[in-house]
Amino acid sequence: MNLGFLASHNGSNMQAIINACRSGRLTARPVVVISNNRDSGALERARKENIPWFHLSGRTHPDAEDLDREIVDVLLNYDVKLVILAGYMKKIGPVTLATFPGHILNIHPGLLPEYGGQGMYGQRVHEAVLAAGARVTGVTVHVVDGIYDNGPILAQRKITVKKSDTADTLAKRVLAVEHELYVETIDHIIRGEIKLPA
């Protein structure tokens, strides 16, 4: 299965999936990386892994519809079957959603539907969990639709919040679980054990 990645920053989840492909844990190929940030760690990782990469953003395509169509063109040119969001901080456009219905995945550092929605990402999620006094947080892999953090949930894993946790310590533990759960979920999809909506 050909995997295409959309990432904005460091791309550590992307790297975990690439590593799983390289080791044979996933019977999939990482074929292209797209970032809206030309200085992102994700693009640097793509260069090191010899994966074709593209910087596509409001700078390269000021018109949002043109940008959406260009992202789709790149993904189709590389015969991408599953689109993986790895810390992609932009809303997915309608053309991309229509071209890959039910086949765009995202991972969220919390147990959706709690602590989700526009503006809820990264440290903000962990800070909100701690502020609420929650005893449990976790990770969610879901299908992307037109609303932030709203699509069908494919997998979740719970993590106990420690009394000593800060947003930073919680983030580290959550990220380690993200790397595992994302790979596991993609593996279940490839094996047909998880059926994607289409």
mmCIF file of C-alpha atoms in Angstrom:
data_model
loop_
_atom_site.group_PDB
_atom_site.id
_atom_site.type_symbol
_atom_site.label_atom_id
_atom_site.label_comp_id
_atom_site.label_asym_id
_atom_site.label_seq_id
_atom_site.Cartn_x
_atom_site.Cartn_y
_atom_site.Cartn_z
ATOM 1 C CA MET A 1 0.000 0.000 0.000
ATOM 2 C CA ASN A 2 1.422 3.400 -0.980
ATOM 3 C CA LEU A 3 1.417 5.932 1.854
ATOM 4 C CA GLY A 4 1.462 9.708 1.377
ATOM 5 C CA PHE A 5 2.198 12.019 4.293
ATOM 6 C CA LEU A 6 1.064 15.538 5.154
ATOM 7 C CA ALA A 7 3.125 17.110 7.938
ATOM 8 C CA SER A 8 3.814 20.589 9.275
ATOM 9 C CA HIS A 9 6.559 20.254 11.855
ATOM 10 C CA ASN A 10 8.893 17.566 13.194
ATOM 11 C CA GLY A 11 7.217 14.529 11.662
ATOM 12 C CA SER A 12 8.132 12.021 14.375
ATOM 13 C CA ASN A 13 4.951 9.994 13.784
ATOM 14 C CA MET A 14 5.810 9.942 10.089
ATOM 15 C CA GLN A 15 9.297 8.664 10.929
ATOM 16 C CA ALA A 16 7.874 5.892 13.116
ATOM 17 C CA ILE A 17 5.709 4.745 10.193
ATOM 18 C CA ILE A 18 8.608 4.995 7.724
ATOM 19 C CA ASN A 19 10.755 2.916 10.084
ATOM 20 C CA ALA A 20 8.006 0.291 10.289
ATOM 21 C CA CYS A 21 7.867 0.152 6.480
ATOM 22 C CA ARG A 22 11.643 -0.159 6.190
ATOM 23 C CA SER A 23 11.795 -2.953 8.779
ATOM 24 C CA GLY A 24 8.997 -4.933 7.140
ATOM 25 C CA ARG A 25 6.610 -4.499 10.038
ATOM 26 C CA LEU A 26 4.285 -2.693 7.623
ATOM 27 C CA THR A 27 3.778 -4.017 4.114
ATOM 28 C CA ALA A 28 3.551 -0.480 2.784
ATOM 29 C CA ARG A 29 5.683 2.056 0.947
ATOM 30 C CA PRO A 30 6.183 5.693 1.986
ATOM 31 C CA VAL A 31 6.083 7.328 -1.442
ATOM 32 C CA VAL A 32 5.707 11.087 -0.893
ATOM 33 C CA VAL A 33 5.806 13.764 1.807
ATOM 34 C CA ILE A 34 4.016 17.121 1.560
ATOM 35 C CA SER A 35 4.542 19.937 4.050
ATOM 36 C CA ASN A 36 3.082 23.417 4.303
ATOM 37 C CA ASN A 37 6.289 24.450 6.126
ATOM 38 C CA ARG A 38 9.362 24.592 3.915
ATOM 39 C CA ASP A 39 11.631 24.423 6.987
ATOM 40 C CA SER A 40 9.850 21.504 8.649
ATOM 41 C CA GLY A 41 11.651 18.589 10.201
ATOM 42 C CA ALA A 42 9.347 16.357 8.173
ATOM 43 C CA LEU A 43 10.878 17.538 4.894
ATOM 44 C CA GLU A 44 14.364 17.030 6.305
ATOM 45 C CA ARG A 45 13.382 13.486 7.269
ATOM 46 C CA ALA A 46 12.032 12.904 3.746
ATOM 47 C CA ARG A 47 15.322 14.075 2.235
ATOM 48 C CA LYS A 48 17.324 11.743 4.488
ATOM 49 C CA GLU A 49 15.035 8.828 3.618
ATOM 50 C CA ASN A 50 15.170 9.607 -0.134
ATOM 51 C CA ILE A 51 11.405 10.026 -0.269
ATOM 52 C CA PRO A 52 10.076 12.569 -2.790
ATOM 53 C CA TRP A 53 8.913 15.690 -1.001
ATOM 54 C CA PHE A 54 7.018 18.897 -1.776
ATOM 55 C CA HIS A 55 6.512 22.210 -0.028
ATOM 56 C CA LEU A 56 2.921 23.201 -0.812
ATOM 57 C CA SER A 57 1.391 26.064 1.117
ATOM 58 C CA GLY A 58 -0.288 29.435 0.894
ATOM 59 C CA ARG A 59 3.089 30.777 -0.211
ATOM 60 C CA THR A 60 3.377 28.457 -3.191
ATOM 61 C CA HIS A 61 -0.357 28.572 -3.987
ATOM 62 C CA PRO A 62 -2.076 31.697 -2.587
ATOM 63 C CA ASP A 63 -5.479 30.488 -3.801
ATOM 64 C CA ALA A 64 -6.820 27.819 -1.421
ATOM 65 C CA GLU A 65 -8.586 25.890 -4.170
ATOM 66 C CA ASP A 66 -5.425 25.789 -6.290
ATOM 67 C CA LEU A 67 -3.477 24.512 -3.286
ATOM 68 C CA ASP A 68 -6.064 21.817 -2.609
ATOM 69 C CA ARG A 69 -5.950 20.635 -6.223
ATOM 70 C CA GLU A 70 -2.138 20.625 -6.292
ATOM 71 C CA ILE A 71 -1.995 18.480 -3.147
ATOM 72 C CA VAL A 72 -4.381 16.015 -4.797
ATOM 73 C CA ASP A 73 -2.356 16.004 -8.028
ATOM 74 C CA VAL A 74 0.839 15.159 -6.148
ATOM 75 C CA LEU A 75 -0.820 12.389 -4.140
ATOM 76 C CA LEU A 76 -2.366 10.883 -7.277
ATOM 77 C CA ASN A 77 0.902 11.142 -9.219
ATOM 78 C CA TYR A 78 2.512 8.916 -6.601
ATOM 79 C CA ASP A 79 -0.454 6.522 -6.574
ATOM 80 C CA VAL A 80 -1.121 7.134 -2.878
ATOM 81 C CA LYS A 81 -3.780 4.833 -1.415
ATOM 82 C CA LEU A 82 -3.726 6.042 2.193
ATOM 83 C CA VAL A 83 -3.083 9.643 3.254
ATOM 84 C CA ILE A 84 -1.435 9.974 6.666
ATOM 85 C CA LEU A 85 -1.594 13.239 8.595
ATOM 86 C CA ALA A 86 1.439 13.534 10.855
ATOM 87 C CA GLY A 87 1.092 16.783 12.733
ATOM 88 C CA TYR A 88 -0.437 18.583 9.751
ATOM 89 C CA MET A 89 -1.763 21.891 11.007
ATOM 90 C CA LYS A 90 -4.027 22.825 8.112
ATOM 91 C CA LYS A 91 -7.606 21.818 7.445
ATOM 92 C CA ILE A 92 -7.910 19.303 4.610
ATOM 93 C CA GLY A 93 -9.529 20.819 1.535
ATOM 94 C CA PRO A 94 -12.755 19.578 -0.064
ATOM 95 C CA VAL A 95 -11.056 18.266 -3.211
ATOM 96 C CA THR A 96 -8.635 16.154 -1.165
ATOM 97 C CA LEU A 97 -11.490 14.848 0.989
ATOM 98 C CA ALA A 98 -13.538 13.961 -2.086
ATOM 99 C CA THR A 99 -10.609 12.250 -3.817
ATOM 100 C CA PHE A 100 -9.646 10.100 -0.812
ATOM 101 C CA PRO A 101 -12.960 9.507 0.983
ATOM 102 C CA GLY A 102 -12.458 7.540 4.179
ATOM 103 C CA HIS A 103 -8.751 7.111 3.385
ATOM 104 C CA ILE A 104 -7.215 10.074 5.210
ATOM 105 C CA LEU A 105 -6.026 9.307 8.742
ATOM 106 C CA ASN A 106 -5.095 11.552 11.644
ATOM 107 C CA ILE A 107 -3.757 10.922 15.123
ATOM 108 C CA HIS A 108 -4.821 13.057 18.076
ATOM 109 C CA PRO A 109 -3.031 13.280 21.458
ATOM 110 C CA GLY A 110 -6.211 12.788 23.485
ATOM 111 C CA LEU A 111 -9.268 10.582 23.797
ATOM 112 C CA LEU A 112 -11.689 12.041 21.287
ATOM 113 C CA PRO A 113 -14.327 13.397 21.365
ATOM 114 C CA GLU A 114 -12.908 15.047 24.494
ATOM 115 C CA TYR A 115 -10.206 17.686 24.070
ATOM 116 C CA GLY A 116 -10.680 17.914 20.322
ATOM 117 C CA GLY A 117 -11.737 20.473 17.761
ATOM 118 C CA GLN A 118 -10.206 23.546 16.193
ATOM 119 C CA GLY A 119 -7.222 24.868 18.129
ATOM 120 C CA MET A 120 -6.857 21.716 20.217
ATOM 121 C CA TYR A 121 -3.510 20.199 19.314
ATOM 122 C CA GLY A 122 -0.164 19.322 20.863
ATOM 123 C CA GLN A 123 0.603 20.946 24.195
ATOM 124 C CA ARG A 124 -2.808 22.607 24.296
ATOM 125 C CA VAL A 125 -4.448 19.209 24.657
ATOM 126 C CA HIS A 126 -2.148 18.132 27.488
ATOM 127 C CA GLU A 127 -2.603 21.454 29.285
ATOM 128 C CA ALA A 128 -6.393 21.096 29.025
ATOM 129 C CA VAL A 129 -6.253 17.530 30.363
ATOM 130 C CA LEU A 130 -4.197 18.630 33.361
ATOM 131 C CA ALA A 131 -6.357 21.710 33.973
ATOM 132 C CA ALA A 132 -9.459 19.503 34.054
ATOM 133 C CA GLY A 133 -7.869 17.184 36.601
ATOM 134 C CA ALA A 134 -8.424 14.211 34.329
ATOM 135 C CA ARG A 135 -7.022 10.915 35.556
ATOM 136 C CA VAL A 136 -6.876 9.350 32.109
ATOM 137 C CA THR A 137 -5.848 10.660 28.711
ATOM 138 C CA GLY A 138 -4.755 8.823 25.603
ATOM 139 C CA VAL A 139 -4.375 8.682 21.861
ATOM 140 C CA THR A 140 -6.952 8.464 19.069
ATOM 141 C CA VAL A 141 -6.528 7.464 15.428
ATOM 142 C CA HIS A 142 -9.469 8.574 13.313
ATOM 143 C CA VAL A 143 -10.621 9.107 9.758
ATOM 144 C CA VAL A 144 -10.524 12.728 8.622
ATOM 145 C CA ASP A 145 -13.676 14.475 7.444
ATOM 146 C CA GLY A 146 -14.522 18.136 6.937
ATOM 147 C CA ILE A 147 -14.644 18.962 10.666
ATOM 148 C CA TYR A 148 -11.644 19.066 13.012
ATOM 149 C CA ASP A 149 -11.193 15.814 14.994
ATOM 150 C CA ASN A 150 -14.634 14.606 13.994
ATOM 151 C CA GLY A 151 -14.314 11.561 11.721
ATOM 152 C CA PRO A 152 -14.913 7.911 12.660
ATOM 153 C CA ILE A 153 -12.595 6.639 15.393
ATOM 154 C CA LEU A 154 -10.485 3.641 14.355
ATOM 155 C CA ALA A 155 -8.398 3.059 17.485
ATOM 156 C CA GLN A 156 -7.785 4.505 20.944
ATOM 157 C CA ARG A 157 -5.361 3.769 23.747
ATOM 158 C CA LYS A 158 -5.626 5.078 27.290
ATOM 159 C CA ILE A 159 -2.786 6.523 29.356
ATOM 160 C CA THR A 160 -2.936 7.181 33.089
ATOM 161 C CA VAL A 161 -2.257 10.777 34.106
ATOM 162 C CA LYS A 162 0.208 10.884 36.996
ATOM 163 C CA LYS A 163 -0.136 13.370 39.849
ATOM 164 C CA SER A 164 3.385 14.559 39.093
ATOM 165 C CA ASP A 165 2.704 15.112 35.381
ATOM 166 C CA THR A 166 3.396 18.389 33.637
ATOM 167 C CA ALA A 167 2.307 19.097 30.073
ATOM 168 C CA ASP A 168 5.836 18.187 28.957
ATOM 169 C CA THR A 169 6.074 14.851 30.779
ATOM 170 C CA LEU A 170 2.589 13.892 29.656
ATOM 171 C CA ALA A 171 3.409 14.865 26.077
ATOM 172 C CA LYS A 172 6.438 12.557 26.012
ATOM 173 C CA ARG A 173 4.459 9.557 27.212
ATOM 174 C CA VAL A 174 1.577 10.276 24.849
ATOM 175 C CA LEU A 175 3.914 10.673 21.857
ATOM 176 C CA ALA A 176 5.526 7.298 22.503
ATOM 177 C CA VAL A 177 2.075 5.696 22.418
ATOM 178 C CA GLU A 178 1.187 7.656 19.262
ATOM 179 C CA HIS A 179 4.137 6.114 17.435
ATOM 180 C CA GLU A 180 2.990 2.611 18.373
ATOM 181 C CA LEU A 181 -0.750 3.032 17.842
ATOM 182 C CA TYR A 182 -0.435 4.721 14.439
ATOM 183 C CA VAL A 183 1.723 1.887 13.098
ATOM 184 C CA GLU A 184 -0.572 -0.767 14.596
ATOM 185 C CA THR A 185 -3.687 0.856 13.136
ATOM 186 C CA ILE A 186 -2.188 1.124 9.656
ATOM 187 C CA ASP A 187 -1.141 -2.523 9.893
ATOM 188 C CA HIS A 188 -4.712 -3.529 10.788
ATOM 189 C CA ILE A 189 -5.988 -1.545 7.781
ATOM 190 C CA ILE A 190 -3.513 -3.202 5.413
ATOM 191 C CA ARG A 191 -4.462 -6.651 6.754
ATOM 192 C CA GLY A 192 -8.170 -5.898 6.326
ATOM 193 C CA GLU A 193 -8.805 -6.121 10.067
ATOM 194 C CA ILE A 194 -10.038 -2.505 10.082
ATOM 195 C CA LYS A 195 -12.411 -1.542 7.279
ATOM 196 C CA LEU A 196 -12.241 2.084 6.225
ATOM 197 C CA PRO A 197 -15.429 3.952 5.352
ATOM 198 C CA ALA A 198 -15.556 4.737 1.652
#
